[in-house]
Coordinates of C-alpha atoms (C1' of nucleotides) in Angstrom, one line a residue:
Chain A
X258 CA 40.8 -27.0 -36.4
X259 CA 43.2 -29.8 -36.1
X260 CA 40.9 -31.5 -33.7
X261 CA 38.0 -31.2 -36.1
X262 CA 40.0 -32.9 -38.8
X263 CA 40.8 -35.7 -36.3
X264 CA 37.1 -36.1 -35.8
X265 CA 36.6 -36.8 -39.5
X266 CA 34.0 -34.1 -39.5
X267 CA 32.9 -33.5 -43.1
X268 CA 34.1 -30.3 -44.7
X269 CA 30.5 -29.0 -44.8
X270 CA 30.5 -29.0 -41.0
X271 CA 33.7 -27.1 -40.8
X272 CA 31.6 -23.9 -41.2
X273 CA 30.0 -24.4 -37.8
X274 CA 30.9 -22.0 -35.1
X275 CA 32.9 -23.2 -32.2
X276 CA 29.9 -23.2 -29.8
X277 CA 27.8 -25.5 -31.9
X278 CA 30.6 -27.9 -32.8
X279 CA 30.9 -29.2 -29.3
X280 CA 32.8 -32.4 -28.9
X281 CA 30.4 -34.7 -27.1
X282 CA 31.5 -38.0 -25.6
X283 CA 28.4 -39.9 -26.7
X284 CA 28.1 -42.0 -23.6
X285 CA 24.9 -43.7 -22.6
X286 CA 23.3 -43.1 -26.0
X287 CA 20.5 -45.5 -26.6
X288 CA 19.8 -44.3 -30.1
X289 CA 22.1 -46.7 -31.9
X290 CA 20.9 -49.7 -29.9
X291 CA 17.3 -48.9 -31.1
X292 CA 18.2 -48.7 -34.7
X293 CA 19.7 -51.3 -37.0
X294 CA 22.6 -51.5 -34.5
X295 CA 20.5 -53.4 -32.1
X296 CA 21.9 -56.4 -33.8
X297 CA 25.4 -55.7 -32.4
X298 CA 27.0 -57.8 -29.7
X299 CA 28.2 -55.8 -26.7
X300 CA 31.8 -56.0 -27.7
X301 CA 31.0 -54.7 -31.2
X302 CA 28.7 -52.0 -29.8
X303 CA 31.7 -50.9 -27.8
X304 CA 33.8 -50.7 -30.9
X305 CA 31.3 -48.5 -32.6
X306 CA 30.8 -46.3 -29.5
X307 CA 34.6 -45.8 -29.2
X308 CA 34.9 -44.6 -32.8
X309 CA 31.9 -42.5 -33.4
X310 CA 31.9 -38.7 -32.7
X311 CA 29.0 -36.4 -32.1
X312 CA 28.4 -32.7 -32.5
X313 CA 25.6 -30.2 -32.2
X314 CA 24.5 -28.3 -35.2
X315 CA 22.1 -25.5 -35.9
X316 CA 19.4 -25.0 -38.5
X317 CA 20.8 -24.4 -42.0
X318 CA 23.9 -26.6 -41.5
X319 CA 24.4 -29.3 -44.1
X320 CA 25.7 -32.6 -42.9
X321 CA 26.8 -33.4 -46.4
X322 CA 26.2 -32.1 -49.8
X323 CA 25.1 -33.9 -53.0
X324 CA 28.3 -35.1 -54.6
X325 CA 30.3 -35.5 -51.4
X326 CA 32.0 -38.8 -50.7
X327 CA 30.3 -40.6 -47.8
X328 CA 32.4 -40.9 -44.7
X329 CA 30.2 -43.1 -42.7
X330 CA 26.6 -43.2 -41.4
X331 CA 25.0 -40.3 -39.4
X332 CA 22.8 -41.0 -36.5
X333 CA 20.3 -38.2 -35.6
X334 CA 20.1 -38.2 -31.8
X335 CA 17.8 -35.2 -31.7
X336 CA 16.4 -32.7 -34.1
X337 CA 15.2 -32.8 -37.7
X338 CA 17.0 -33.1 -41.0
X339 CA 15.7 -32.8 -44.5
X340 CA 17.2 -34.8 -47.4
X341 CA 16.9 -33.1 -50.8
X342 CA 18.1 -33.7 -54.3
X343 CA 18.8 -30.9 -56.7
X344 CA 18.9 -31.4 -60.5
X345 CA 21.1 -29.6 -62.9
X346 CA 18.5 -26.9 -63.5
X347 CA 18.4 -26.1 -59.8
X348 CA 15.1 -27.8 -59.0
X349 CA 15.0 -29.2 -55.5
X350 CA 13.1 -32.3 -54.5
X351 CA 12.6 -33.3 -50.9
X352 CA 13.3 -37.0 -50.4
X353 CA 13.1 -37.7 -46.7
X354 CA 12.3 -36.0 -43.5
X355 CA 14.6 -37.4 -40.9
X356 CA 13.4 -37.5 -37.3
X357 CA 15.4 -38.0 -34.2
X358 CA 16.6 -41.5 -33.7
X359 CA 16.9 -42.2 -37.4
X360 CA 20.0 -42.9 -39.5
X361 CA 21.1 -40.7 -42.4
X362 CA 23.4 -41.1 -45.3
X363 CA 23.5 -44.9 -45.2
X364 CA 22.1 -45.4 -48.7
X365 CA 24.9 -43.6 -50.5
X366 CA 27.4 -45.1 -48.1
X367 CA 26.4 -48.7 -49.0
X368 CA 25.9 -47.8 -52.7
X369 CA 29.6 -46.8 -52.5
X370 CA 28.7 -43.8 -54.5
X371 CA 28.9 -40.0 -53.8
X372 CA 25.9 -38.7 -51.9
X373 CA 22.9 -38.3 -54.1
X374 CA 21.3 -35.9 -51.7
X375 CA 22.0 -33.0 -49.4
X376 CA 21.2 -33.3 -45.7
X377 CA 20.2 -29.9 -44.3
X378 CA 19.4 -29.4 -40.6
X379 CA 16.0 -28.0 -39.9
X380 CA 16.1 -27.7 -36.1
X381 CA 19.1 -27.6 -33.7
X382 CA 20.3 -31.2 -33.8
X383 CA 22.8 -33.5 -32.1
X384 CA 24.3 -35.8 -34.7
X385 CA 26.7 -38.8 -34.5
X386 CA 29.0 -39.8 -37.3
X387 CA 29.9 -43.5 -37.3
X388 CA 33.0 -43.8 -39.5
X389 CA 32.8 -46.2 -42.4
X390 CA 35.9 -48.1 -41.4
X391 CA 34.2 -49.3 -38.2
X392 CA 31.1 -50.3 -40.0
X393 CA 33.0 -52.5 -42.5
X394 CA 35.0 -54.0 -39.7
X395 CA 31.9 -55.0 -37.7
X396 CA 30.0 -56.1 -40.7
X397 CA 32.8 -58.5 -41.5
X398 CA 31.9 -60.8 -38.7
X399 CA 28.3 -60.0 -37.8
X400 CA 25.8 -61.5 -40.2
X401 CA 22.8 -60.3 -38.1
X402 CA 24.0 -56.7 -38.6
X403 CA 24.2 -57.4 -42.4
X404 CA 20.6 -58.6 -42.3
X405 CA 19.4 -55.6 -40.3
X406 CA 21.2 -53.1 -42.6
X407 CA 19.9 -54.8 -45.7
X408 CA 16.4 -54.4 -44.2
X409 CA 17.1 -50.8 -43.4
X410 CA 18.4 -49.9 -46.9
X411 CA 15.7 -51.9 -48.6
X412 CA 13.0 -50.1 -46.6
X413 CA 14.5 -46.7 -47.3
X414 CA 12.4 -45.9 -50.3
X415 CA 9.8 -44.7 -47.8
X416 CA 6.4 -43.3 -48.2
X417 CA 7.6 -39.8 -49.0
X418 CA 9.1 -41.3 -52.1
X419 CA 5.9 -43.1 -53.1
X420 CA 5.2 -42.3 -56.7
X421 CA 1.6 -41.6 -56.0
X422 CA 2.5 -38.5 -53.9
X423 CA 4.0 -36.8 -57.0
X424 CA 2.0 -38.2 -59.9
X425 CA -0.7 -36.2 -61.6
X426 CA -3.4 -38.1 -59.7
X427 CA -3.5 -36.0 -56.6
X428 CA -4.3 -32.3 -56.3
X429 CA -1.9 -30.1 -54.3
X430 CA -4.3 -30.0 -51.5
X431 CA -4.5 -33.8 -51.4
X432 CA -0.7 -34.1 -51.6
X433 CA -0.3 -31.8 -48.6
X434 CA -2.8 -33.9 -46.6
X435 CA -1.0 -37.1 -47.5
X436 CA 2.3 -35.6 -46.5
X437 CA 1.0 -34.8 -43.1
X438 CA -0.5 -38.3 -42.7
X439 CA 2.8 -39.8 -43.8
X440 CA 4.9 -38.0 -41.3
X441 CA 2.3 -38.2 -38.6
X442 CA 3.4 -41.2 -36.7
X443 CA 7.0 -40.1 -36.6
X444 CA 6.6 -36.5 -35.6
X445 CA 3.1 -35.5 -34.5
X446 CA 1.9 -35.5 -30.9
X447 CA -1.7 -35.6 -29.9
X448 CA -3.1 -32.6 -28.1
X449 CA -5.6 -33.0 -25.2
X450 CA -8.5 -32.1 -27.6
X451 CA -7.5 -34.9 -29.9
X452 CA -6.0 -32.8 -32.6
X453 CA -2.5 -33.3 -34.0
X454 CA 0.5 -31.0 -33.4
X455 CA 3.4 -31.0 -35.8
X456 CA 6.3 -28.9 -34.4
X457 CA 8.5 -28.4 -37.5
X458 CA 9.9 -25.2 -38.9
X459 CA 9.2 -25.9 -42.5
X460 CA 9.0 -23.1 -45.0
X461 CA 6.5 -23.1 -47.9
X462 CA 9.4 -23.7 -50.2
X463 CA 10.6 -26.8 -48.2
X464 CA 7.1 -28.3 -48.2
X465 CA 6.8 -27.6 -51.9
X466 CA 9.9 -29.6 -52.6
X467 CA 8.4 -32.6 -50.8
X468 CA 5.3 -32.8 -52.8
X469 CA 6.7 -31.6 -56.1
X470 CA 4.9 -28.3 -56.6
X471 CA 5.7 -24.5 -56.4
X472 CA 5.7 -22.6 -53.1
X473 CA 2.8 -20.4 -54.2
X474 CA 0.7 -23.5 -54.7
X475 CA 1.4 -24.5 -51.1
X476 CA 0.4 -21.1 -49.9
X477 CA -3.0 -21.5 -51.6
X478 CA -3.4 -25.1 -50.4
X479 CA -2.6 -24.0 -46.8
X480 CA -5.2 -21.3 -47.1
X481 CA -7.8 -23.8 -48.3
X482 CA -7.0 -26.2 -45.5
X483 CA -7.5 -23.4 -42.9
X484 CA -10.7 -22.3 -44.5
X485 CA -12.1 -25.8 -44.4
X486 CA -10.8 -26.2 -40.8
X487 CA -8.7 -29.2 -41.6
X488 CA -5.4 -27.8 -40.6
X489 CA -3.7 -24.5 -39.5
X490 CA -0.1 -23.6 -40.3
X491 CA 1.2 -21.0 -37.8
X492 CA 5.0 -20.5 -38.2
X493 CA 6.5 -23.8 -37.2
X494 CA 3.3 -25.1 -35.7
X495 CA 0.9 -27.2 -37.7
X496 CA -2.3 -28.2 -36.0
X497 CA -4.6 -30.6 -37.8
X498 CA -7.6 -32.8 -37.1
X499 CA -6.8 -36.4 -37.9
X500 CA -10.4 -37.2 -38.9
X501 CA -10.6 -34.4 -41.4
X502 CA -7.2 -35.2 -42.8
X503 CA -8.2 -38.7 -43.4
X504 CA -11.4 -37.6 -45.0
X505 CA -9.6 -35.1 -47.2
X506 CA -7.1 -37.7 -48.3
X507 CA -10.0 -39.4 -50.1
X508 CA -8.0 -42.2 -51.3
X509 CA -6.3 -44.1 -48.5
X510 CA -2.5 -44.2 -48.7
X511 CA -1.5 -47.5 -50.2
X512 CA 0.9 -50.1 -48.8
Chain B
X8 CA 1.5 -80.0 -60.8
X9 CA 3.2 -81.7 -57.9
X10 CA 6.5 -81.0 -59.5
X11 CA 5.7 -77.3 -59.8
X12 CA 5.0 -77.1 -56.1
X13 CA 8.3 -78.8 -55.4
X14 CA 10.0 -76.1 -57.5
X15 CA 8.6 -73.4 -55.2
X16 CA 7.1 -71.6 -58.2
X17 CA 5.0 -68.7 -57.0
X18 CA 1.3 -69.1 -57.5
X19 CA 1.2 -66.4 -60.1
X20 CA 3.3 -68.6 -62.3
X21 CA 1.0 -71.5 -61.9
X22 CA -1.1 -70.1 -64.7
X23 CA 1.6 -70.8 -67.2
X24 CA 0.9 -73.5 -69.8
X25 CA 3.0 -76.6 -69.6
X26 CA 5.1 -75.7 -72.7
X27 CA 6.4 -72.5 -71.2
X28 CA 7.0 -73.8 -67.7
X29 CA 9.8 -76.0 -68.9
X30 CA 12.1 -77.2 -66.1
X31 CA 15.5 -76.1 -67.1
X32 CA 18.6 -77.5 -65.4
X33 CA 20.3 -74.1 -65.1
X34 CA 23.7 -75.4 -65.8
X35 CA 26.6 -73.2 -67.1
X36 CA 24.7 -70.1 -66.4
X37 CA 27.0 -67.2 -66.1
X38 CA 24.4 -64.6 -65.2
X39 CA 24.6 -65.1 -61.4
X40 CA 28.4 -64.9 -61.5
X41 CA 28.1 -61.5 -63.2
X42 CA 25.7 -60.1 -60.7
X43 CA 26.1 -59.5 -57.0
X44 CA 26.7 -63.3 -56.7
X45 CA 30.1 -62.8 -58.2
X46 CA 31.2 -62.5 -54.5
X47 CA 30.4 -66.1 -53.9
X48 CA 33.1 -68.8 -53.3
X49 CA 32.9 -71.8 -55.7
X50 CA 31.4 -74.0 -53.0
X51 CA 28.7 -71.4 -52.2
X52 CA 28.0 -70.8 -55.8
X53 CA 27.4 -74.6 -56.1
X54 CA 24.9 -74.4 -53.2
X55 CA 23.0 -71.7 -55.0
X56 CA 23.1 -73.4 -58.3
X57 CA 21.8 -76.6 -56.7
X58 CA 18.8 -74.9 -55.2
X59 CA 17.7 -72.5 -57.8
X60 CA 15.1 -73.4 -60.4
X61 CA 14.5 -71.8 -63.8
X62 CA 11.5 -71.6 -66.1
X63 CA 10.5 -69.9 -69.3
X64 CA 7.6 -67.5 -69.3
X65 CA 5.7 -65.6 -72.0
X66 CA 4.7 -61.9 -72.2
X67 CA 1.9 -61.0 -69.8
X68 CA 3.0 -63.5 -67.1
X69 CA 3.5 -61.9 -63.6
X70 CA 6.4 -63.2 -61.6
X71 CA 4.8 -61.9 -58.5
X72 CA 2.1 -59.5 -57.6
X73 CA 2.0 -56.5 -55.3
X74 CA 1.2 -57.9 -51.9
X75 CA 2.7 -61.3 -52.4
X76 CA 5.2 -62.6 -49.9
X77 CA 8.7 -62.8 -51.4
X78 CA 10.0 -66.3 -51.8
X79 CA 13.5 -65.4 -52.9
X80 CA 15.3 -63.4 -55.6
X81 CA 14.6 -63.7 -59.3
X82 CA 17.4 -63.6 -61.9
X83 CA 16.4 -62.6 -65.4
X84 CA 18.5 -64.7 -67.7
X85 CA 16.9 -63.3 -70.8
X86 CA 14.0 -61.2 -71.7
X87 CA 12.5 -58.0 -70.2
X88 CA 10.3 -57.4 -67.2
X89 CA 8.5 -54.3 -66.0
X90 CA 8.0 -53.5 -62.3
X91 CA 4.9 -51.5 -61.6
X92 CA 3.2 -50.2 -58.5
X93 CA -0.6 -49.6 -58.4
X94 CA -2.3 -47.4 -55.8
X95 CA -5.7 -48.0 -54.3
X96 CA -7.3 -45.9 -57.0
X97 CA -5.9 -48.1 -59.7
X98 CA -3.2 -45.7 -61.0
X99 CA -0.2 -47.6 -62.2
X100 CA 3.4 -46.4 -61.9
X101 CA 6.3 -48.0 -63.7
X102 CA 9.2 -48.3 -61.3
X103 CA 11.9 -50.2 -63.2
X104 CA 12.5 -51.8 -66.5
X105 CA 14.5 -55.0 -65.9
X106 CA 16.9 -56.2 -68.6
X107 CA 18.4 -59.6 -69.0
X108 CA 21.1 -60.4 -66.5
X109 CA 19.5 -58.3 -63.8
X110 CA 18.0 -59.4 -60.5
X111 CA 14.3 -58.8 -59.5
X112 CA 12.4 -58.8 -56.3
X113 CA 15.4 -58.4 -54.0
X114 CA 14.3 -55.1 -52.5
X115 CA 11.1 -56.5 -50.9
X116 CA 12.9 -59.7 -50.1
X117 CA 15.5 -57.9 -48.0
X118 CA 12.9 -55.4 -46.6
X119 CA 11.2 -58.6 -45.3
X120 CA 7.9 -57.1 -46.4
X121 CA 5.3 -58.1 -49.0
X122 CA 6.2 -57.2 -52.6
X123 CA 5.5 -53.5 -53.1
X124 CA 5.4 -54.0 -56.9
X125 CA 4.2 -56.3 -59.6
X126 CA 6.7 -57.9 -62.0
X127 CA 5.1 -58.4 -65.4
X128 CA 7.0 -60.1 -68.3
X129 CA 7.3 -58.0 -71.4
X130 CA 9.1 -60.4 -73.7
X131 CA 9.5 -64.2 -73.6
X132 CA 11.9 -64.6 -70.7
X133 CA 13.9 -67.2 -68.9
X134 CA 13.9 -66.6 -65.2
X135 CA 15.6 -68.2 -62.2
X136 CA 14.2 -68.2 -58.7
X137 CA 16.8 -68.4 -56.0
X138 CA 15.0 -69.5 -52.8
X139 CA 15.3 -67.3 -49.8
X140 CA 16.6 -70.1 -47.5
X141 CA 19.8 -70.5 -49.6
X142 CA 20.4 -66.8 -49.6
X143 CA 20.2 -66.5 -45.9
X144 CA 22.4 -69.5 -45.5
X145 CA 25.1 -68.2 -47.7
X146 CA 24.8 -64.7 -46.3
X147 CA 25.5 -66.1 -42.9
X148 CA 29.1 -66.8 -43.6
X149 CA 30.0 -64.6 -46.6
X150 CA 30.6 -60.9 -45.7
X151 CA 31.6 -60.1 -49.2
X152 CA 28.2 -61.1 -50.5
X153 CA 26.6 -59.0 -47.8
X154 CA 28.5 -56.0 -49.0
X155 CA 27.6 -56.7 -52.7
X156 CA 24.0 -57.1 -51.8
X157 CA 24.0 -53.9 -49.8
X158 CA 25.4 -52.1 -52.8
X159 CA 22.8 -53.7 -55.0
X160 CA 19.9 -52.7 -52.8
X161 CA 21.3 -49.2 -52.1
X162 CA 21.7 -48.6 -55.8
X163 CA 18.2 -49.8 -56.6
X164 CA 16.5 -46.5 -56.6
X165 CA 17.7 -46.2 -60.1
X166 CA 17.4 -43.4 -62.6
X167 CA 13.9 -44.3 -63.6
X168 CA 12.8 -43.4 -60.1
X169 CA 14.7 -40.1 -60.2
X170 CA 12.3 -37.5 -59.0
X171 CA 13.1 -35.1 -61.7
X172 CA 11.6 -37.5 -64.3
X173 CA 8.1 -37.1 -62.7
X174 CA 8.2 -33.6 -61.3
X175 CA 6.5 -30.7 -63.0
X176 CA 9.7 -29.4 -64.4
X177 CA 9.9 -31.5 -67.6
X178 CA 7.3 -31.6 -70.4
X179 CA 6.0 -34.9 -71.5
X180 CA 8.2 -34.7 -74.6
X181 CA 11.3 -34.2 -72.4
X182 CA 10.4 -37.0 -70.0
X183 CA 10.1 -39.4 -72.9
X184 CA 13.5 -38.3 -74.2
X185 CA 15.0 -38.7 -70.8
X186 CA 13.5 -42.2 -70.4
X187 CA 15.1 -43.3 -73.6
X188 CA 18.4 -41.9 -72.5
X189 CA 18.1 -43.6 -69.2
X190 CA 17.5 -47.1 -70.6
X191 CA 19.9 -46.6 -73.5
X192 CA 23.0 -48.2 -72.2
X193 CA 21.1 -51.2 -70.9
X194 CA 18.9 -52.0 -73.9
X195 CA 19.8 -50.1 -77.0
X196 CA 22.1 -51.3 -79.8
X197 CA 23.7 -48.9 -82.2
X198 CA 22.8 -49.3 -85.9
X199 CA 25.4 -49.0 -88.6
X200 CA 24.3 -45.5 -89.4
X201 CA 24.9 -44.5 -85.8
X202 CA 21.2 -44.4 -84.7
X203 CA 20.0 -46.2 -81.7
X204 CA 17.6 -49.2 -81.8
X205 CA 15.5 -50.1 -78.8
X206 CA 13.8 -53.5 -79.3
X207 CA 11.0 -53.4 -76.6
X208 CA 7.3 -54.1 -77.0
X209 CA 6.1 -51.3 -74.8
X210 CA 2.5 -50.1 -75.2
X211 CA 1.7 -46.4 -74.9
X212 CA 0.1 -47.2 -71.6
X213 CA 3.2 -48.8 -70.3
X214 CA 5.4 -45.9 -71.3
X215 CA 2.9 -43.6 -69.7
X216 CA 3.2 -45.3 -66.3
X217 CA 7.0 -44.9 -66.5
X218 CA 6.9 -41.1 -66.9
X219 CA 3.8 -40.4 -64.9
X220 CA 1.4 -39.1 -67.6
X221 CA -1.6 -40.3 -69.6
X222 CA -1.3 -42.6 -72.6
X223 CA -2.8 -40.0 -74.9
X224 CA -0.1 -37.6 -73.9
X225 CA 2.5 -40.2 -74.9
X226 CA 0.8 -40.6 -78.3
X227 CA 1.1 -36.9 -78.9
X228 CA 4.7 -36.8 -77.7
X229 CA 5.6 -39.7 -80.0
X230 CA 4.0 -37.8 -82.9
X231 CA 6.1 -34.8 -82.1
X232 CA 9.3 -36.7 -81.8
X233 CA 8.7 -38.3 -85.2
X234 CA 7.8 -34.9 -86.8
X235 CA 11.1 -33.5 -85.4
X236 CA 13.0 -36.6 -86.6
X237 CA 14.2 -37.3 -83.2
X238 CA 12.8 -40.8 -82.8
X239 CA 10.3 -43.1 -84.5
X240 CA 8.2 -45.6 -82.7
X241 CA 7.1 -48.5 -84.9
X242 CA 5.5 -51.3 -83.0
X243 CA 8.1 -52.7 -80.7
X244 CA 10.9 -50.9 -82.5
X245 CA 12.1 -47.5 -81.4
X246 CA 14.8 -45.9 -83.5
X247 CA 16.3 -42.7 -82.3
X248 CA 19.2 -40.4 -83.0
X249 CA 21.4 -40.0 -79.9
X250 CA 22.6 -36.5 -80.8
X251 CA 19.0 -35.3 -81.2
X252 CA 17.9 -37.0 -78.0
X253 CA 20.6 -35.3 -76.0
X254 CA 19.7 -32.0 -77.6
X255 CA 16.0 -32.5 -76.9
X256 CA 16.8 -33.4 -73.3
X257 CA 17.9 -29.8 -72.8
X258 CA 18.9 -30.3 -69.2
X259 CA 21.4 -33.1 -68.9
X260 CA 20.3 -35.9 -66.7
X261 CA 21.8 -35.4 -63.2
X262 CA 23.9 -37.7 -61.2
Chain C
dT59 C1' -14.2 -64.8 -93.5
dT60 C1' -16.3 -62.0 -89.8
dC61 C1' -16.5 -60.4 -85.4
dC62 C1' -14.6 -58.4 -81.5
dC63 C1' -11.6 -56.4 -78.4
dG64 C1' -7.7 -53.8 -77.1
dC65 C1' -4.6 -50.4 -78.6
dC66 C1' -3.7 -46.3 -80.9
dT67 C1' -4.7 -41.7 -82.8
dT68 C1' -6.8 -37.3 -83.1
dG69 C1' -9.9 -33.7 -81.9
dA70 C1' -12.2 -30.2 -78.7
dG71 C1' -12.7 -28.2 -74.4
dC72 C1' -11.5 -27.4 -69.6
dT73 C1' -9.0 -26.8 -65.5
dA74 C1' -5.3 -27.1 -62.2
dG75 C1' -1.3 -25.3 -61.4
dA76 C1' 2.7 -22.7 -63.3
dT77 C1' 4.3 -18.1 -64.0
dC78 C1' 4.8 -13.3 -63.2
dA79 C1' 4.2 -9.5 -60.4
dA80 C1' 3.0 -6.6 -56.5
dA81 C1' 2.5 -5.9 -51.7
dC82 C1' 3.2 -7.2 -47.0
dC83 C1' 5.3 -9.0 -42.9
dC84 C1' 9.1 -9.7 -39.9
dG85 C1' 13.6 -10.5 -38.0
dA86 C1' 18.5 -9.2 -38.6
dC87 C1' 21.8 -5.9 -39.0
dT88 C1' 23.5 -1.1 -39.0
Chain D
dA41 C1' 14.9 3.9 -35.9
dG42 C1' 15.8 2.7 -40.6
dT43 C1' 17.1 -0.5 -44.0
dC44 C1' 17.4 -4.7 -46.1
dG45 C1' 16.3 -9.3 -47.5
dG46 C1' 13.8 -13.5 -47.3
dG47 C1' 9.6 -15.6 -46.8
dT48 C1' 4.6 -15.2 -47.5
dT49 C1' 0.2 -14.0 -49.5
dT50 C1' -2.7 -12.8 -53.1
dG51 C1' -4.0 -11.5 -57.8
dA52 C1' -4.1 -12.1 -62.9
dT53 C1' -2.9 -14.6 -66.8
dC54 C1' -1.5 -18.5 -69.5
dT55 C1' -0.8 -23.0 -70.9
dA56 C1' 0.3 -27.9 -70.7
dG57 C1' -1.7 -31.8 -70.0
dC58 C1' -6.1 -34.1 -68.5
dT59 C1' -10.6 -35.6 -69.9
dC60 C1' -14.0 -37.3 -72.8
dA61 C1' -15.2 -38.9 -77.2
dA62 C1' -15.0 -40.7 -81.8
dG63 C1' -12.9 -43.3 -85.3
dG64 C1' -9.2 -46.4 -87.2
dC65 C1' -6.2 -50.2 -87.1
dG66 C1' -4.9 -55.0 -86.3
dG67 C1' -4.7 -59.5 -84.4
dG68 C1' -6.9 -63.5 -82.4
dA69 C1' -10.9 -66.6 -82.1
dA70 C1' -15.0 -68.8 -83.8

DNA sequence: TTCCCGCCTTGAGCTAGATCAAACCCGACT
DNA sequence: AGTCGGGTTTGATCTAGCTCAAGGCGGGAA
């Protein structure tokens, strides 16, 4: 318990059982080098590596909750995380589906505001927390990192937040198709027969938050897509034909 | 004409008539000091002031179009600008209503991508363009500016882009009410009798893009709001009672 | 002045998706 | 095995907002 506080693990993680909150040394991790932190000089990278802490979390854990004060930036070394925002009436909106290798929580951190979203773990994940203090220290003297982070934050309003995905212009079926196309390059693998395999344990409710409709509507849309042999949803396996997805999208995704 | 090219005025501005494209010296302008550029040292501020150029543009002018390559950051010294995004099918979405004193175009500039939106002038405006080269030069050595700009960009996904404003959860009437509440503190003045006055020449169509519905629906919602004595829309004048707006919003705006 | 074009308003119908409800499936727990 | 609870499916109904269409208003140009 004392150790956990030392690690600056956010309170929401304190619920984790001992087995999943393994302290991991975080050696030889290339993830950070691939992300915006590629701009770091070796000495600076060493500073970051020395300070950051990693842990393993299971599905359902929240890395942080809407309203929490940011403590730093999270780096998702493996697994999947869903960022959602809930309004006062309790309506949940999916903002971003985070894949392994991506950073989490940086927007609120740099906005210097409480987290505007909740980060919930979808699949067993290994997560690093890079404390804010180190970040500011390194930023102080590395202009290239500043530029890389500005680019990261500026590009954050990704495709999943594209207004056209939620506007009244697309049917539920089209929105679902667009969603698959949007996350395709980051989380789908191509099967030998050319079809796409998405391995994500998304509930109907979670999908619904991402395209702004009700879960029942997703059920019906899924049914339609199967009937038209465009895509099948079996548990956490989604298998789809790229050609038919593109055809069903009708209007190409912009930008 | 040669002078205009010297000024690095974007091509979309080249359409302006001579009278509105006045070259203004941009002296004694406090706007930049109030914005993120407050982090600048006097010498750096002088660099920026030396390089930037200002011009006066009329309603309908576009500062830049979706797809254009960013040339720098615009500073709106006076007037109003609407940022919109259009998808391949021609559906327009209003992203941000820019008020005087605010910066424009910084997101795409720092994303180092073509502009994702079009900036259209709503009321006669005076605009400064701060060329990208100066920005990078100053950023190189001023970590405080980097932090301020990170904050600016991170906070950019403002309330108008809040998902709850477009989701299926709010009626058109409620969305319109929320829109007024959202822009209130930045563009409404309080009349002697306590009511709010918004002085903005917004067409029904422009309002519709901001809340993601059809112009006809706005017409009907406006009619309702007048009937219920919540707000009146006369040309470019919107007069509303704050109390009744808040009551009509039902669910308080989150965050 | 007249014409014209774009914006606004209002009406009438239609339809996609929300809403409510029932039944089913399945894994976790006792 | 039995129970329980959450997720899913499917049906029936309802309604808000889209769509199309017609008419009015107003400002700018010839």
